[in-house]
Short mmCIF file of C-alpha atoms and ligand atoms in Angstrom, two decimals:
data_model
loop_
_atom_site.label_atom_id
_atom_site.label_comp_id
_atom_site.label_asym_id
_atom_site.label_seq_id
_atom_site.Cartn_x
_atom_site.Cartn_y
_atom_site.Cartn_z
CA MET A 1 75.91 -74.31 -38.32
CA SER A 2 74.31 -76.04 -35.37
CA THR A 3 70.64 -76.84 -35.45
CA ALA A 4 70.14 -74.66 -32.40
CA VAL A 5 71.46 -71.62 -34.19
CA ALA A 6 69.64 -72.41 -37.38
CA ALA A 7 66.37 -73.01 -35.53
CA ALA A 8 63.40 -70.73 -35.84
CA ILE A 9 64.38 -67.22 -35.01
CA SER A 10 61.69 -64.73 -34.50
CA ASP A 11 63.49 -61.77 -33.07
CA PRO A 12 61.39 -59.73 -30.65
CA GLU A 13 63.77 -56.77 -30.96
CA VAL A 14 62.79 -56.23 -34.53
CA GLU A 15 59.80 -54.01 -34.99
CA SER A 16 57.76 -55.77 -37.64
CA ASN A 17 56.04 -53.48 -40.12
CA ASN A 18 54.77 -56.15 -42.39
CA PHE A 19 54.02 -58.82 -39.82
CA LEU A 20 55.03 -61.26 -42.50
CA ASN A 21 56.89 -64.43 -41.70
CA LEU A 22 59.75 -65.40 -43.94
CA LEU A 23 61.36 -68.81 -43.96
CA ILE A 24 64.82 -68.98 -45.50
CA VAL A 25 65.81 -72.47 -46.62
CA ASP A 26 69.44 -72.67 -47.66
CA ASP A 27 72.33 -74.97 -46.77
CA ASP A 28 74.77 -72.08 -47.00
CA ARG A 29 74.96 -70.29 -43.68
CA SER A 30 76.31 -67.00 -45.03
CA VAL A 31 73.44 -66.74 -47.54
CA ARG A 32 70.90 -67.51 -44.78
CA GLU A 33 72.27 -64.86 -42.49
CA ALA A 34 72.61 -62.19 -45.17
CA CYS A 35 69.04 -62.74 -46.37
CA ARG A 36 67.75 -62.72 -42.84
CA GLU A 37 69.37 -59.32 -42.25
CA VAL A 38 67.71 -57.86 -45.35
CA ALA A 39 64.37 -59.40 -44.41
CA ARG A 40 64.56 -57.96 -40.90
CA SER A 41 65.33 -54.50 -42.21
CA LEU A 42 62.11 -54.72 -44.22
CA GLY A 43 60.13 -55.76 -41.17
CA PHE A 44 59.80 -59.46 -41.90
CA LYS A 45 60.10 -61.98 -39.13
CA GLY A 46 62.87 -64.33 -40.22
CA MET A 47 63.19 -68.04 -39.67
CA VAL A 48 65.99 -70.09 -41.11
CA ALA A 49 66.35 -73.76 -41.97
CA GLU A 50 69.40 -75.54 -43.30
CA SER A 51 67.67 -78.60 -44.67
CA ALA A 52 64.42 -79.70 -46.26
CA ASP A 53 63.45 -81.71 -43.18
CA HIS A 54 64.09 -78.77 -40.91
CA ALA A 55 62.02 -76.53 -43.19
CA GLU A 56 59.14 -78.98 -43.00
CA ARG A 57 59.25 -79.05 -39.22
CA LEU A 58 59.13 -75.26 -39.11
CA LEU A 59 56.26 -75.14 -41.57
CA GLU A 60 54.34 -77.51 -39.38
CA SER A 61 54.45 -75.34 -36.31
CA ASN A 62 54.75 -71.77 -37.65
CA ASP A 63 52.81 -69.37 -39.77
CA VAL A 64 54.80 -68.80 -42.91
CA ASP A 65 53.91 -66.21 -45.59
CA VAL A 66 57.00 -66.28 -47.77
CA VAL A 67 59.63 -68.95 -48.34
CA LEU A 68 63.02 -68.24 -49.83
CA LEU A 69 64.07 -71.62 -51.12
CA ASP A 70 67.41 -72.72 -52.48
CA LEU A 71 66.64 -75.12 -55.28
CA LYS A 72 69.97 -76.85 -54.91
CA MET A 73 69.35 -78.63 -51.65
CA PRO A 74 71.27 -81.76 -50.76
CA ALA A 75 69.26 -84.95 -50.10
CA THR A 76 65.75 -83.81 -51.09
CA GLY A 77 65.70 -81.84 -54.35
CA GLY A 78 64.46 -78.22 -54.27
CA LEU A 79 61.49 -78.94 -56.54
CA GLU A 80 60.33 -81.68 -54.19
CA VAL A 81 60.62 -79.27 -51.23
CA LEU A 82 58.59 -76.73 -53.20
CA ARG A 83 55.89 -79.32 -53.78
CA ARG A 84 55.75 -80.15 -50.08
CA ILE A 85 55.61 -76.48 -49.08
CA LYS A 86 52.73 -75.81 -51.48
CA GLN A 87 50.93 -78.87 -50.25
CA ARG A 88 51.22 -77.78 -46.64
CA ARG A 89 50.69 -74.04 -47.13
CA SER A 90 49.06 -73.37 -50.45
CA ASP A 91 48.86 -69.62 -49.89
CA ALA A 92 52.53 -69.12 -48.94
CA GLU A 93 54.55 -67.48 -51.69
CA VAL A 94 57.81 -69.18 -52.60
CA ILE A 95 60.81 -67.44 -54.13
CA VAL A 96 63.32 -69.90 -55.47
CA VAL A 97 67.06 -69.28 -55.51
CA THR A 98 69.09 -70.98 -58.24
CA GLY A 99 72.58 -71.10 -59.58
CA SER A 100 72.92 -69.25 -62.89
CA ALA A 101 73.46 -72.59 -64.66
CA SER A 102 70.05 -73.93 -63.70
CA VAL A 103 67.57 -71.30 -64.87
CA GLN A 104 65.72 -74.21 -66.42
CA SER A 105 64.78 -75.53 -62.96
CA ALA A 106 63.70 -72.04 -61.89
CA VAL A 107 61.29 -71.97 -64.80
CA GLN A 108 60.02 -75.37 -63.78
CA ALA A 109 59.60 -74.10 -60.20
CA MET A 110 57.51 -71.15 -61.45
CA LYS A 111 55.33 -73.58 -63.34
CA ASN A 112 54.91 -75.52 -60.09
CA GLY A 113 53.63 -72.47 -58.29
CA ALA A 114 56.70 -70.47 -57.21
CA TYR A 115 56.10 -66.71 -57.07
CA ASP A 116 59.46 -65.64 -58.52
CA TYR A 117 63.11 -66.64 -58.73
CA VAL A 118 66.50 -65.08 -58.21
CA THR A 119 69.84 -66.35 -59.53
CA LYS A 120 72.99 -66.66 -57.48
CA PRO A 121 75.04 -64.62 -56.93
CA PHE A 122 72.54 -61.88 -56.13
CA SER A 123 73.10 -58.52 -54.46
CA MET A 124 71.34 -57.62 -51.26
CA ASP A 125 69.64 -54.78 -53.14
CA GLU A 126 68.16 -57.31 -55.52
CA MET A 127 66.93 -59.34 -52.57
CA ARG A 128 65.49 -56.23 -50.92
CA MET A 129 63.50 -55.33 -54.05
CA LEU A 130 62.22 -58.86 -54.40
CA LEU A 131 61.06 -59.11 -50.80
CA ASP A 132 59.48 -55.67 -51.00
CA ARG A 133 57.55 -56.76 -54.06
CA VAL A 134 56.29 -59.97 -52.52
CA ALA A 135 55.23 -58.05 -49.39
CA GLY A 136 53.18 -55.67 -51.58
CA HIS A 137 51.67 -58.60 -53.41
CA LEU A 138 50.66 -60.31 -50.16
CA ARG A 139 49.18 -57.11 -48.78
CA LEU A 140 47.03 -56.77 -51.88
CA LYS A 141 46.00 -60.38 -51.66
CA THR A 142 44.84 -59.88 -48.07
CA GLU A 143 43.04 -56.65 -48.90
CA ASN A 144 41.21 -58.36 -51.73
CA ARG A 145 40.17 -61.18 -49.47
CA VAL A 146 38.88 -58.75 -46.82
CA LEU A 147 37.02 -56.83 -49.51
CA ARG A 148 35.49 -59.97 -50.92
CA GLU A 149 34.34 -61.05 -47.46
CA ARG A 150 32.82 -57.63 -46.88
CA VAL A 151 30.86 -57.69 -50.13
CA LYS A 152 29.78 -61.21 -49.39
CA SER A 153 28.50 -60.37 -45.94
CA ARG A 154 26.74 -57.24 -47.19
CA GLN A 155 24.83 -59.40 -49.63
CA ALA A 156 24.07 -61.90 -46.95
CA PHE A 157 23.79 -61.08 -43.26
CA GLY A 158 24.44 -57.42 -43.95
CA SER A 159 20.90 -56.82 -45.15
CA ILE A 160 19.31 -58.35 -42.05
CA VAL A 161 18.89 -55.78 -39.32
CA GLY A 162 18.58 -56.76 -35.67
CA GLY A 163 20.73 -57.37 -32.64
CA ALA A 164 18.26 -59.00 -30.23
CA PRO A 165 19.46 -62.28 -28.71
CA GLU A 166 16.87 -64.14 -30.83
CA MET A 167 18.48 -62.63 -33.93
CA GLU A 168 22.00 -63.52 -32.80
CA LYS A 169 20.79 -67.08 -32.49
CA LEU A 170 19.29 -66.85 -35.97
CA TYR A 171 22.58 -65.57 -37.44
CA ARG A 172 24.39 -68.55 -35.95
CA MET A 173 21.83 -70.88 -37.47
CA ILE A 174 22.11 -69.16 -40.86
CA ALA A 175 25.89 -69.58 -40.75
CA LYS A 176 25.47 -73.26 -39.90
CA ALA A 177 22.84 -73.79 -42.60
CA SER A 178 24.95 -72.03 -45.22
CA ARG A 179 27.81 -74.44 -44.63
CA SER A 180 25.68 -77.51 -45.19
CA ASN A 181 23.90 -78.72 -48.27
CA HIS A 182 20.79 -80.09 -46.58
CA PRO A 183 17.29 -78.78 -47.09
CA VAL A 184 16.27 -76.08 -44.63
CA LEU A 185 12.79 -75.15 -43.51
CA VAL A 186 12.41 -71.48 -42.57
CA LEU A 187 9.48 -70.89 -40.26
CA GLY A 188 7.96 -67.68 -39.04
CA GLU A 189 4.97 -65.40 -39.17
CA SER A 190 4.21 -63.38 -42.24
CA GLY A 191 6.59 -60.47 -42.83
CA THR A 192 9.27 -61.60 -40.39
CA GLY A 193 11.96 -61.84 -43.07
CA LYS A 194 11.87 -65.50 -44.11
CA GLU A 195 12.89 -64.79 -47.68
CA LEU A 196 15.70 -62.56 -46.48
CA VAL A 197 16.93 -65.43 -44.32
CA ALA A 198 16.77 -67.88 -47.23
CA ARG A 199 18.79 -65.47 -49.38
CA SER A 200 21.36 -65.12 -46.62
CA ILE A 201 21.76 -68.88 -46.37
CA HIS A 202 22.40 -69.07 -50.10
CA PHE A 203 24.62 -66.01 -50.48
CA SER A 204 26.84 -66.69 -47.50
CA GLY A 205 27.55 -70.29 -48.46
CA PRO A 206 29.58 -72.05 -51.15
CA LEU A 207 26.70 -71.85 -53.66
CA ARG A 208 26.75 -68.04 -53.68
CA ASP A 209 27.94 -67.87 -57.30
CA LYS A 210 25.19 -70.22 -58.46
CA PRO A 211 21.55 -69.20 -59.06
CA PHE A 212 19.09 -68.47 -56.25
CA ILE A 213 15.60 -69.14 -57.60
CA PRO A 214 12.55 -68.20 -55.51
CA VAL A 215 9.23 -69.88 -56.31
CA ASP A 216 6.09 -68.58 -54.62
CA CYS A 217 3.92 -71.66 -54.17
CA GLY A 218 1.23 -69.51 -52.56
CA SER A 219 0.52 -67.30 -55.53
CA LEU A 220 0.71 -69.86 -58.35
CA VAL A 221 -2.15 -72.12 -59.36
CA PRO A 222 -1.27 -75.81 -58.82
CA THR A 223 -0.78 -76.69 -62.49
CA LEU A 224 1.49 -73.71 -62.90
CA ILE A 225 3.63 -74.68 -59.91
CA GLU A 226 4.13 -78.08 -61.48
CA SER A 227 5.14 -76.79 -64.89
CA GLU A 228 7.33 -74.08 -63.34
CA LEU A 229 9.21 -76.53 -61.13
CA PHE A 230 9.46 -79.52 -63.45
CA GLY A 231 9.25 -77.89 -66.87
CA TYR A 232 7.31 -79.32 -69.82
CA VAL A 233 7.78 -80.60 -73.32
CA LYS A 234 6.31 -79.01 -76.42
CA GLY A 235 2.64 -79.91 -76.73
CA ALA A 236 2.35 -81.18 -73.14
CA PHE A 237 -0.83 -79.13 -72.75
CA THR A 238 -2.72 -76.48 -74.62
CA GLY A 239 -0.51 -73.44 -74.89
CA ALA A 240 2.75 -75.36 -74.50
CA VAL A 241 3.97 -74.22 -77.89
CA GLN A 242 7.54 -74.91 -77.01
CA ALA A 243 9.39 -76.87 -74.36
CA LYS A 244 10.31 -75.09 -71.14
CA GLU A 245 13.01 -76.05 -68.68
CA GLY A 246 11.88 -76.50 -65.07
CA LEU A 247 13.29 -74.29 -62.32
CA LEU A 248 14.66 -77.35 -60.49
CA ALA A 249 16.80 -78.13 -63.51
CA MET A 250 17.69 -74.49 -64.13
CA ALA A 251 19.25 -74.15 -60.68
CA ARG A 252 22.34 -76.03 -61.90
CA GLY A 253 23.93 -76.55 -58.54
CA GLY A 254 22.26 -73.51 -56.97
CA THR A 255 19.26 -73.08 -54.67
CA VAL A 256 15.53 -73.25 -55.28
CA PHE A 257 13.60 -71.43 -52.56
CA LEU A 258 10.08 -72.83 -52.21
CA ASP A 259 8.20 -70.01 -50.52
CA GLU A 260 4.83 -70.76 -48.87
CA ILE A 261 5.49 -74.50 -49.21
CA GLY A 262 2.43 -75.14 -47.02
CA GLU A 263 0.25 -74.10 -49.97
CA MET A 264 1.62 -76.78 -52.28
CA PRO A 265 -1.06 -79.29 -53.36
CA VAL A 266 -0.64 -82.78 -51.92
CA ASP A 267 -0.15 -84.59 -55.26
CA LEU A 268 2.61 -82.19 -56.17
CA GLN A 269 4.20 -82.72 -52.77
CA ALA A 270 4.70 -86.39 -53.71
CA LYS A 271 6.34 -85.42 -56.98
CA LEU A 272 8.60 -82.93 -55.24
CA LEU A 273 9.65 -85.49 -52.65
CA ARG A 274 10.59 -87.94 -55.39
CA ALA A 275 12.58 -85.26 -57.18
CA ILE A 276 14.54 -84.40 -54.02
CA GLN A 277 15.19 -88.03 -53.14
CA GLU A 278 16.12 -89.29 -56.56
CA LYS A 279 17.73 -86.07 -57.79
CA GLU A 280 15.74 -86.49 -60.98
CA ILE A 281 12.70 -84.86 -62.52
CA ARG A 282 10.36 -85.72 -65.33
CA PRO A 283 9.04 -82.66 -67.20
CA VAL A 284 5.29 -82.57 -67.76
CA GLY A 285 4.42 -84.61 -70.86
CA SER A 286 7.84 -86.21 -71.08
CA THR A 287 8.89 -89.82 -70.61
CA ARG A 288 12.51 -88.91 -70.05
CA ARG A 289 14.04 -88.18 -66.68
CA ILE A 290 16.49 -85.35 -66.16
CA THR A 291 19.15 -85.31 -63.46
CA ILE A 292 19.06 -82.25 -61.22
CA GLU A 293 21.59 -80.72 -58.85
CA VAL A 294 19.82 -78.36 -56.52
CA ARG A 295 19.63 -77.36 -52.90
CA ILE A 296 16.13 -76.90 -51.53
CA LEU A 297 15.20 -74.18 -49.07
CA ALA A 298 11.56 -73.84 -48.09
CA ALA A 299 9.53 -71.40 -46.00
CA THR A 300 6.09 -71.25 -44.53
CA ASN A 301 4.08 -69.27 -42.04
CA ARG A 302 1.77 -72.23 -41.51
CA ASN A 303 2.04 -74.75 -38.75
CA LEU A 304 3.23 -77.66 -40.87
CA GLU A 305 3.09 -80.18 -38.06
CA GLN A 306 -0.58 -79.41 -37.69
CA ALA A 307 -1.05 -79.60 -41.46
CA VAL A 308 0.61 -83.03 -41.38
CA ALA A 309 -1.76 -84.14 -38.62
CA GLN A 310 -4.70 -82.92 -40.69
CA GLY A 311 -3.46 -84.72 -43.80
CA ALA A 312 -2.91 -81.47 -45.71
CA PHE A 313 0.84 -81.94 -45.86
CA ARG A 314 2.78 -85.14 -46.50
CA ARG A 315 4.66 -86.37 -43.46
CA ASP A 316 7.55 -87.78 -45.52
CA LEU A 317 8.08 -84.48 -47.34
CA TYR A 318 7.87 -82.62 -44.05
CA PHE A 319 10.66 -84.77 -42.59
CA ARG A 320 12.71 -84.40 -45.73
CA LEU A 321 12.50 -80.59 -45.70
CA ASN A 322 12.83 -80.28 -41.97
CA VAL A 323 16.39 -81.63 -41.77
CA LEU A 324 17.31 -78.25 -40.37
CA ASN A 325 14.78 -75.69 -39.30
CA LEU A 326 15.14 -72.03 -38.56
CA ARG A 327 12.51 -70.00 -36.80
CA VAL A 328 12.49 -66.31 -37.57
CA PRO A 329 11.23 -64.44 -34.50
CA SER A 330 8.23 -62.15 -34.75
CA LEU A 331 8.84 -58.46 -34.17
CA ARG A 332 6.87 -58.72 -30.90
CA GLU A 333 9.49 -61.13 -29.61
CA ARG A 334 12.29 -58.69 -30.32
CA ARG A 335 10.83 -55.31 -29.59
CA GLN A 336 14.29 -53.92 -28.82
CA ASP A 337 15.03 -54.10 -32.56
CA ILE A 338 12.14 -51.78 -33.51
CA PRO A 339 14.21 -48.56 -33.16
CA ILE A 340 17.09 -49.80 -35.34
CA LEU A 341 14.67 -51.14 -37.92
CA ILE A 342 12.93 -47.74 -38.00
CA GLY A 343 16.33 -46.07 -38.41
CA HIS A 344 17.28 -48.52 -41.15
CA PHE A 345 14.09 -47.99 -43.17
CA LEU A 346 14.03 -44.20 -42.70
CA GLU A 347 17.62 -43.97 -43.87
CA ARG A 348 16.83 -46.02 -46.96
CA LEU A 349 13.66 -44.06 -47.72
CA SER A 350 15.46 -40.74 -47.22
CA ARG A 351 18.16 -41.89 -49.60
CA ASP A 352 15.63 -43.08 -52.18
CA CYS A 353 13.62 -39.88 -52.27
CA GLY A 354 16.54 -37.51 -51.61
CA ARG A 355 14.78 -36.00 -48.60
CA GLU A 356 15.67 -36.46 -44.94
CA HIS A 357 12.81 -37.92 -42.87
CA ARG A 358 12.36 -37.77 -39.11
CA LEU A 359 9.68 -39.04 -36.75
CA SER A 360 7.95 -36.76 -34.29
CA ASP A 361 8.26 -37.88 -30.66
CA ASP A 362 4.60 -38.88 -30.53
CA ALA A 363 4.78 -40.85 -33.77
CA LEU A 364 7.89 -42.67 -32.55
CA LYS A 365 6.18 -43.48 -29.27
CA MET A 366 3.26 -44.90 -31.17
CA LEU A 367 5.46 -47.11 -33.35
CA LEU A 368 7.40 -48.35 -30.35
CA GLY A 369 4.21 -49.27 -28.52
CA TYR A 370 2.48 -51.04 -31.39
CA ASP A 371 2.21 -54.82 -31.64
CA TRP A 372 3.23 -55.25 -35.29
CA PRO A 373 1.14 -58.32 -36.20
CA GLY A 374 2.40 -57.92 -39.79
CA ASN A 375 5.99 -57.81 -38.46
CA VAL A 376 8.89 -56.12 -40.26
CA ARG A 377 6.97 -55.92 -43.52
CA GLU A 378 4.18 -53.97 -41.80
CA LEU A 379 6.72 -51.61 -40.23
CA GLU A 380 8.43 -51.09 -43.58
CA ASN A 381 5.10 -50.44 -45.36
CA CYS A 382 3.94 -48.09 -42.64
CA LEU A 383 7.07 -45.93 -42.93
CA GLU A 384 6.96 -46.00 -46.72
CA ARG A 385 3.38 -44.77 -46.67
CA ALA A 386 4.13 -42.14 -44.02
CA CYS A 387 7.07 -40.76 -46.02
CA ALA A 388 4.88 -40.59 -49.11
CA ILE A 389 2.04 -38.67 -47.48
CA THR A 390 3.84 -36.38 -45.06
CA SER A 391 3.81 -32.78 -46.18
CA ASN A 392 7.15 -31.94 -44.62
CA ASN A 393 10.18 -33.89 -43.37
CA GLU A 394 8.63 -34.78 -40.06
CA ILE A 395 6.36 -37.81 -39.86
CA ARG A 396 3.56 -37.10 -37.40
CA VAL A 397 0.93 -39.32 -35.80
CA SER A 398 -1.58 -38.18 -38.44
CA ASP A 399 0.68 -39.67 -41.13
CA LEU A 400 0.43 -43.14 -39.59
CA PRO A 401 -2.29 -45.61 -40.56
CA SER A 402 -5.27 -45.75 -38.22
CA SER A 403 -4.64 -49.44 -37.55
CA ILE A 404 -1.61 -48.23 -35.60
CA THR A 405 -2.95 -45.06 -34.06
CA GLY A 406 -6.34 -46.60 -33.21
CA SER A 407 -5.27 -49.05 -30.56
CA ASN A 408 -2.38 -51.35 -29.88
CA GLY A 409 -2.18 -53.94 -32.59
CA HIS A 410 -5.87 -54.08 -33.44
CA ALA A 411 -7.90 -52.45 -36.10
CA GLN A 412 -9.67 -49.34 -34.96
CA LEU A 413 -13.27 -49.89 -34.07
CA PRO A 414 -15.95 -47.50 -35.26
CA GLY A 415 -17.85 -45.09 -33.03
CA ASN A 416 -16.63 -43.42 -29.83
CA GLY A 417 -18.66 -45.71 -27.63
CA THR A 418 -20.50 -42.94 -25.83
CA SER A 419 -23.20 -41.85 -28.24
CA LYS A 420 -25.13 -45.10 -28.29
CA ILE A 421 -24.92 -48.73 -27.32
CA VAL A 422 -23.71 -50.84 -30.24
CA PRO A 423 -24.33 -54.60 -30.37
CA ILE A 424 -21.18 -56.76 -30.46
CA SER A 425 -22.14 -58.22 -33.82
CA GLU A 426 -22.30 -54.71 -35.29
CA LEU A 427 -18.87 -53.88 -33.82
CA GLU A 428 -17.54 -57.07 -35.32
CA LYS A 429 -19.01 -56.34 -38.71
CA GLN A 430 -17.57 -52.83 -38.72
CA ALA A 431 -14.18 -54.07 -37.55
CA ILE A 432 -14.03 -56.58 -40.38
CA LEU A 433 -15.23 -54.09 -42.95
CA ASN A 434 -12.84 -51.34 -41.83
CA THR A 435 -9.87 -53.66 -41.79
CA ILE A 436 -10.52 -55.02 -45.25
CA VAL A 437 -11.02 -51.55 -46.69
CA GLN A 438 -7.83 -50.28 -45.03
CA LEU A 439 -5.92 -53.22 -46.45
CA ASN A 440 -7.24 -52.60 -49.95
CA GLY A 441 -9.23 -55.81 -49.95
CA ASP A 442 -6.48 -58.15 -48.70
CA LYS A 443 -8.70 -60.63 -46.85
CA LEU A 444 -5.92 -62.96 -45.81
CA LEU A 445 -3.99 -60.22 -44.05
CA ALA A 446 -7.25 -58.88 -42.63
CA ALA A 447 -7.99 -62.25 -41.06
CA ARG A 448 -4.50 -62.35 -39.61
CA LEU A 449 -4.70 -58.84 -38.19
CA LEU A 450 -8.13 -59.50 -36.74
CA GLY A 451 -6.82 -62.66 -35.13
CA ILE A 452 -9.29 -65.00 -36.83
CA GLY A 453 -8.85 -67.80 -39.33
CA LYS A 454 -9.35 -67.39 -43.06
CA THR A 455 -12.45 -69.61 -43.09
CA THR A 456 -13.95 -67.79 -40.13
CA LEU A 457 -13.51 -64.52 -41.97
CA TYR A 458 -15.24 -65.86 -45.09
CA ARG A 459 -18.07 -67.23 -42.95
CA LYS A 460 -18.54 -63.85 -41.25
CA LEU A 461 -18.44 -61.97 -44.55
CA LYS A 462 -21.29 -64.17 -45.68
CA GLU A 463 -23.12 -63.88 -42.38
CA TYR A 464 -22.93 -60.07 -42.32
CA GLN A 465 -23.47 -59.91 -46.06
CA ILE A 466 -20.34 -57.87 -46.51
CA GLN A 467 -19.42 -57.49 -50.16
CA VAL A 468 -15.88 -56.39 -50.79
CA VAL A 469 -14.54 -55.85 -54.25
N1 LIG B 1 15.57 -58.25 -40.09
C1 LIG B 1 15.26 -57.50 -41.16
N2 LIG B 1 16.05 -56.46 -41.48
C2 LIG B 1 15.75 -55.67 -42.52
N3 LIG B 1 14.71 -55.83 -43.31
C3 LIG B 1 13.89 -56.85 -43.06
C4 LIG B 1 14.13 -57.74 -41.96
N4 LIG B 1 13.16 -58.66 -41.95
C5 LIG B 1 12.36 -58.38 -42.97
N5 LIG B 1 12.78 -57.29 -43.65
C6 LIG B 1 12.11 -56.67 -44.80
O1 LIG B 1 10.73 -56.87 -44.61
C7 LIG B 1 10.11 -57.28 -45.81
C8 LIG B 1 9.50 -58.65 -45.62
O2 LIG B 1 10.52 -59.61 -45.54
P1 LIG B 1 10.38 -61.05 -46.25
O3 LIG B 1 9.71 -60.93 -47.54
O4 LIG B 1 11.70 -61.70 -46.18
O5 LIG B 1 9.40 -61.70 -45.16
P2 LIG B 1 8.59 -63.05 -45.23
O6 LIG B 1 8.70 -63.64 -43.87
O7 LIG B 1 9.04 -63.84 -46.40
O8 LIG B 1 7.13 -62.49 -45.42
P3 LIG B 1 5.85 -63.23 -46.07
O9 LIG B 1 5.49 -64.33 -45.15
O10 LIG B 1 4.86 -62.12 -46.06
O11 LIG B 1 6.25 -63.66 -47.42
C9 LIG B 1 11.16 -57.25 -46.89
O12 LIG B 1 11.09 -56.01 -47.56
C10 LIG B 1 12.45 -57.38 -46.11
O13 LIG B 1 13.50 -56.73 -46.79
MG1 LIG B 2 7.94 -64.45 -48.12
#
């Protein structure tokens, strides 16, 4: 048979049901043609090659799902061709064809990754059944892959809601970060979803099957951060009754997420930097070093550059962590996402409490017009609270916190302003007091919502002699 005739044939007249590409490699023309007929009738696209070299050329330039390979090929042996096929297209399934005398080589071929074998002479019915089976197998393989991807993305990007251009940009950055192994610094105001982003980076990348370990540096006392991260030996300090492995060692190839990294004490920053650079840690009280394999993700709502300038954060650690940085936009910067976030949270809350919840028009208007200084977390909390206190299925304005209904983005001020003139200092005192009470004593959030620094708030509490328990 001429090369022209034996060349790749993908017949446009054949309606392909399977959309699978079959390559038939056989030096016997009648076998090639007969198999191609059967394959076509099953909806395969058939290509034929009469030699190993020809098969290789076709594999180079065509998508091939299944190869029907005669093991008794002149020049290059069939097993060698099988090896080359698998090397070039590891996911293609190969069915080997052997003479009845060489079942031994068929067994060897299966060991080398062939899907199945058929012995010559075979009937066309046999071939039909075999091809049908491999098509079913490939379909299942594809379905499984699609399913796996879907689960993967639900764990990762799937839980992040938002379609604003700023979010699209963030998704692209997450995808990029998840493919690399470098440290990533996630920046953004409080409640914007920094932890969610860190999880997405981990769960959509190659480390997804390894541990993801969050460490909140903001809520732990310095000595505890150290012993949590680096571990300790028995007797290292009072209370260390037995040795404890550090989280950096426990990650075992996974990710440690250092949340609120800006709160980490400076001496510990030096120790952390050394650990990242040398990929080694020394547990508290130990003289031995332990090798670690860990990817570091960190997040902060502080301006780290400023902290570096003020000497509160080590410059070298900052550069080390900032190899890649992702900024999570505030909700104010992506107001168009507020409605879908409301929908997302209401759906989840309705599911959780088995009761459908709606927003009245006025309540919705209020939520859409608010500034959301506490970002997505504030929106989530506000809806959670509203669902809990509403007497029926409709959330009304009266079910929303007064920080939202009072005025746009600022805590409600006392008095109606008409009954008497109130000095500014008194207004300020009341504003501070009201906000702290509404936030159940959370002074840090109060300072943020009032738009003043933490130290300023403490100074004013002292000045106005406000005692909050
Ligand atoms: N884009 C988003 N889609 C859905 N839920 C979100 C989104 N962003 C944040 N959330 C939810 O808001 C809450 C706060 O998110 P997260 O803890 O990730 O924020 P954060 O930036 O780490 O906040 P903080 O600085 O207060 O620690 C979580 O319950 C999270 O599930
Ligand atoms: Mg957080």
